[in-house]
Coordinates of C-alpha atoms in Angstrom, one line a residue:
Chain A
K1 CA 69.4 -121.3 -62.3
N2 CA 70.8 -118.6 -60.1
Q3 CA 72.9 -120.2 -57.3
V4 CA 75.6 -119.2 -54.8
E5 CA 77.8 -122.0 -53.4
Q6 CA 80.2 -121.6 -50.6
S7 CA 83.1 -123.7 -49.4
P8 CA 84.1 -125.1 -47.1
Q9 CA 80.9 -125.7 -45.1
S10 CA 82.9 -125.3 -41.9
L11 CA 86.5 -124.5 -41.0
I12 CA 88.5 -124.7 -37.8
I13 CA 91.7 -122.7 -37.5
L14 CA 94.1 -121.6 -34.7
E15 CA 94.1 -118.1 -33.5
G16 CA 96.6 -115.9 -35.4
K17 CA 96.4 -118.0 -38.6
N18 CA 95.0 -116.8 -41.9
C19 CA 92.2 -118.5 -43.9
T20 CA 90.4 -118.1 -47.2
L21 CA 86.7 -118.8 -47.8
Q22 CA 85.4 -119.4 -51.3
C23 CA 82.2 -118.4 -53.1
N24 CA 81.2 -119.6 -56.6
Y25 CA 78.1 -118.2 -58.3
T26 CA 76.0 -118.7 -61.4
V27 CA 74.0 -115.5 -61.0
S28 CA 73.2 -113.5 -64.1
P29 CA 73.2 -110.7 -65.0
F30 CA 75.5 -109.8 -62.1
S31 CA 75.0 -106.6 -60.2
N32 CA 77.1 -106.9 -57.0
L33 CA 78.6 -109.3 -54.5
R34 CA 78.6 -108.9 -50.8
W35 CA 80.2 -110.7 -47.9
Y36 CA 78.4 -110.7 -44.5
K37 CA 79.5 -111.9 -41.1
Q38 CA 76.8 -113.4 -38.9
D39 CA 77.5 -114.1 -35.2
T40 CA 75.4 -117.0 -33.7
G41 CA 71.9 -115.8 -33.1
R42 CA 72.4 -112.4 -34.6
G43 CA 71.7 -110.7 -37.9
P44 CA 74.3 -110.6 -40.7
V45 CA 76.6 -107.5 -40.8
S46 CA 78.1 -106.3 -44.0
L47 CA 81.9 -106.7 -44.5
T48 CA 82.4 -105.8 -48.1
I49 CA 80.5 -105.0 -51.3
M50 CA 81.9 -105.2 -54.8
T51 CA 80.5 -104.4 -58.3
F52 CA 81.6 -105.9 -61.6
S53 CA 84.5 -103.5 -62.1
E54 CA 86.1 -104.1 -58.6
N55 CA 88.3 -107.1 -58.1
T56 CA 89.4 -106.5 -54.5
K57 CA 88.1 -104.7 -51.4
S58 CA 89.5 -104.6 -47.9
N59 CA 87.9 -104.0 -44.5
G60 CA 90.5 -104.2 -41.8
R61 CA 91.7 -107.8 -41.6
Y62 CA 89.1 -108.9 -44.2
T63 CA 90.0 -108.8 -47.9
A64 CA 87.5 -109.9 -50.6
T65 CA 88.4 -110.6 -54.2
L66 CA 86.2 -111.0 -57.2
D67 CA 86.8 -112.6 -60.5
A68 CA 83.8 -111.8 -62.6
D69 CA 85.1 -113.9 -65.5
T70 CA 85.2 -117.2 -63.5
K71 CA 82.3 -116.1 -61.2
Q72 CA 84.3 -116.7 -58.1
S73 CA 84.9 -114.6 -55.0
S74 CA 87.0 -115.3 -51.9
L75 CA 87.2 -113.8 -48.5
H76 CA 90.6 -113.8 -46.9
I77 CA 90.9 -113.3 -43.1
T78 CA 94.4 -112.3 -41.8
A79 CA 95.7 -113.0 -38.3
S80 CA 92.5 -114.5 -37.1
Q81 CA 91.0 -113.6 -33.7
L82 CA 88.6 -115.5 -31.5
S83 CA 85.9 -113.0 -32.3
D84 CA 86.2 -114.0 -36.0
S85 CA 84.3 -117.2 -35.0
A86 CA 81.0 -116.8 -37.0
S87 CA 79.3 -117.7 -40.2
Y88 CA 80.4 -115.8 -43.4
I89 CA 77.7 -115.4 -46.0
C90 CA 78.3 -114.6 -49.7
V91 CA 75.4 -112.7 -51.3
V92 CA 75.0 -112.0 -55.0
S93 CA 72.6 -109.6 -56.5
A94 CA 71.4 -109.9 -60.1
N95 CA 69.3 -107.9 -62.5
G96 CA 70.1 -104.5 -61.1
G97 CA 69.5 -105.6 -57.5
F98 CA 66.0 -107.0 -58.1
K99 CA 67.1 -110.5 -57.3
T100 CA 69.4 -111.3 -54.3
I101 CA 70.7 -114.9 -53.7
F102 CA 72.3 -115.9 -50.4
G103 CA 74.9 -118.6 -50.0
A104 CA 74.5 -121.1 -47.2
G105 CA 77.5 -119.7 -45.5
T106 CA 80.8 -121.0 -44.1
R107 CA 81.0 -121.6 -40.4
L108 CA 84.4 -120.5 -39.1
F109 CA 85.7 -121.6 -35.7
V110 CA 88.8 -119.9 -34.3
K111 CA 90.5 -121.8 -31.5
A112 CA 92.9 -120.4 -28.9
Chain B
D1 CA 72.3 -103.8 -35.6
G2 CA 72.0 -100.7 -37.7
G3 CA 68.9 -99.2 -36.3
I4 CA 66.7 -102.1 -36.9
T5 CA 65.0 -103.8 -34.0
Q6 CA 63.1 -107.1 -33.9
S7 CA 61.0 -108.5 -31.1
P8 CA 60.8 -110.7 -29.4
K9 CA 64.2 -112.4 -29.6
Y10 CA 62.7 -115.8 -28.8
L11 CA 59.1 -116.9 -29.4
F12 CA 57.3 -120.1 -28.7
R13 CA 54.1 -121.0 -30.3
K14 CA 51.7 -123.9 -30.1
E15 CA 50.6 -125.6 -33.3
G16 CA 47.6 -124.0 -34.8
Q17 CA 48.3 -120.5 -33.5
N18 CA 49.1 -117.4 -35.4
V19 CA 52.0 -115.3 -34.2
T20 CA 53.3 -111.9 -35.2
L21 CA 56.9 -110.9 -35.3
S22 CA 57.8 -107.2 -35.0
C23 CA 60.3 -105.3 -37.1
E24 CA 61.0 -101.6 -36.7
Q25 CA 63.6 -99.4 -38.3
N26 CA 64.6 -95.8 -37.7
L27 CA 67.0 -95.5 -40.7
N28 CA 64.3 -93.8 -42.9
H29 CA 64.7 -96.7 -45.4
D30 CA 62.1 -97.2 -48.0
A31 CA 62.5 -100.9 -48.5
M32 CA 62.0 -103.7 -45.9
Y33 CA 62.4 -107.4 -46.2
W34 CA 61.6 -110.6 -44.3
Y35 CA 63.8 -113.7 -44.5
R36 CA 63.8 -117.1 -43.1
Q37 CA 67.0 -118.9 -42.1
D38 CA 67.2 -122.6 -41.7
P39 CA 70.4 -124.6 -40.7
G40 CA 72.6 -125.3 -43.7
Q41 CA 70.6 -123.1 -46.1
G42 CA 70.9 -119.6 -47.4
L43 CA 68.4 -117.0 -46.4
R44 CA 65.1 -117.2 -48.2
L45 CA 62.9 -114.2 -49.0
I46 CA 59.4 -114.4 -47.6
Y47 CA 58.0 -110.9 -48.4
Y48 CA 59.4 -107.5 -49.2
S49 CA 58.0 -104.0 -49.3
Q50 CA 59.3 -101.2 -51.5
I51 CA 57.0 -98.5 -50.1
V52 CA 54.3 -97.9 -47.6
N53 CA 51.1 -99.7 -48.2
D54 CA 52.7 -102.0 -50.8
F55 CA 54.4 -105.4 -50.5
Q56 CA 55.3 -108.3 -52.7
K57 CA 55.6 -112.0 -52.2
G58 CA 59.1 -113.5 -52.1
D59 CA 60.1 -117.0 -52.8
I60 CA 58.4 -118.7 -49.8
A61 CA 55.4 -116.5 -48.9
E62 CA 52.9 -119.3 -48.3
G63 CA 51.7 -119.4 -44.7
Y64 CA 52.9 -115.9 -44.0
S65 CA 51.3 -112.4 -44.2
V66 CA 52.7 -108.9 -43.8
S67 CA 51.5 -105.3 -43.6
R68 CA 53.3 -102.0 -44.2
E69 CA 51.1 -99.2 -42.8
K70 CA 54.0 -97.1 -41.6
K71 CA 57.5 -96.6 -43.2
E72 CA 59.2 -97.7 -40.0
S73 CA 57.3 -100.9 -39.4
F74 CA 56.9 -104.2 -41.3
P75 CA 55.4 -106.9 -39.1
L76 CA 55.3 -110.5 -40.2
T77 CA 52.5 -112.9 -39.2
V78 CA 53.2 -116.6 -39.2
T79 CA 49.9 -118.3 -39.7
S80 CA 48.7 -121.8 -38.8
A81 CA 48.9 -122.5 -42.5
Q82 CA 52.7 -122.5 -42.4
K83 CA 53.6 -126.1 -42.2
N84 CA 57.1 -125.8 -40.8
P85 CA 57.4 -122.5 -39.0
T86 CA 60.3 -123.3 -36.6
A87 CA 63.2 -121.1 -37.9
F88 CA 65.2 -118.0 -37.4
Y89 CA 63.5 -115.0 -38.9
L90 CA 65.5 -111.9 -40.1
C91 CA 64.2 -108.5 -41.0
A92 CA 66.2 -106.2 -43.2
S93 CA 65.9 -102.8 -44.8
S94 CA 67.6 -100.9 -47.6
I95 CA 67.6 -97.2 -48.4
D96 CA 66.1 -97.7 -51.8
P97 CA 64.1 -100.5 -53.4
P98 CA 65.9 -102.4 -56.1
S99 CA 66.0 -100.0 -59.0
G100 CA 68.9 -100.9 -61.2
Q101 CA 71.5 -99.2 -59.0
S102 CA 74.6 -101.2 -58.3
Y103 CA 74.4 -100.8 -54.5
N104 CA 71.3 -101.9 -52.6
E105 CA 72.9 -102.9 -49.3
Q106 CA 70.5 -104.4 -46.8
F107 CA 70.9 -103.9 -43.1
F108 CA 69.7 -106.7 -40.9
G109 CA 68.0 -106.8 -37.5
P110 CA 69.1 -109.2 -34.7
G111 CA 66.5 -111.8 -35.6
T112 CA 63.7 -113.7 -33.9
R113 CA 63.9 -117.4 -33.2
L114 CA 60.5 -119.0 -33.5
T115 CA 59.9 -122.4 -32.1
V116 CA 56.6 -124.3 -32.5
L117 CA 55.9 -126.7 -29.6

């Protein structure tokens, strides 16, 4: 069964600290993996997208890694800011993009 | 929000009523999608359309209907047959339909929160 599991469910960190969010998937055949940021009451916005051959991709303070062998991805946020408070959603596409599976998200709270 | 608009932002409906959610995009994208988001769950696909005048059921299509008469527009109707319609609804579009390409990035609208009273 194609699944995407994210951990932790929620996370509270102090402003300026780093954090890492995890995504494990059982999607096959793998096409690509994306990380989205979703502010409360808004639509998701793409942060990174990686294919099978890419194992790291950065977007400013966000760095995503992908281990296609273990089917794991992580999103590392450096020097967190209050505006990083949001849900982070891991999305995996399979079968050439015909099937897209969304994780439930990790809710990040950054405190001053 | 990437050139995709959804309206209204908040919508209230009485039980037994049909209601239509609007989704418009000016990105010249061929494919459009409707998702439902519930607390603690990943987005679930309701319907998608790869081209004008064509659409396909997603994973949870029961109680919903769509049309795609124009490339820019993909309205979703929540019918009275949908047993639990209270949710956050997201519309998305992508430049191409899924076609075996590695990248098929979807751009999302701001969402409509539907509450059934």
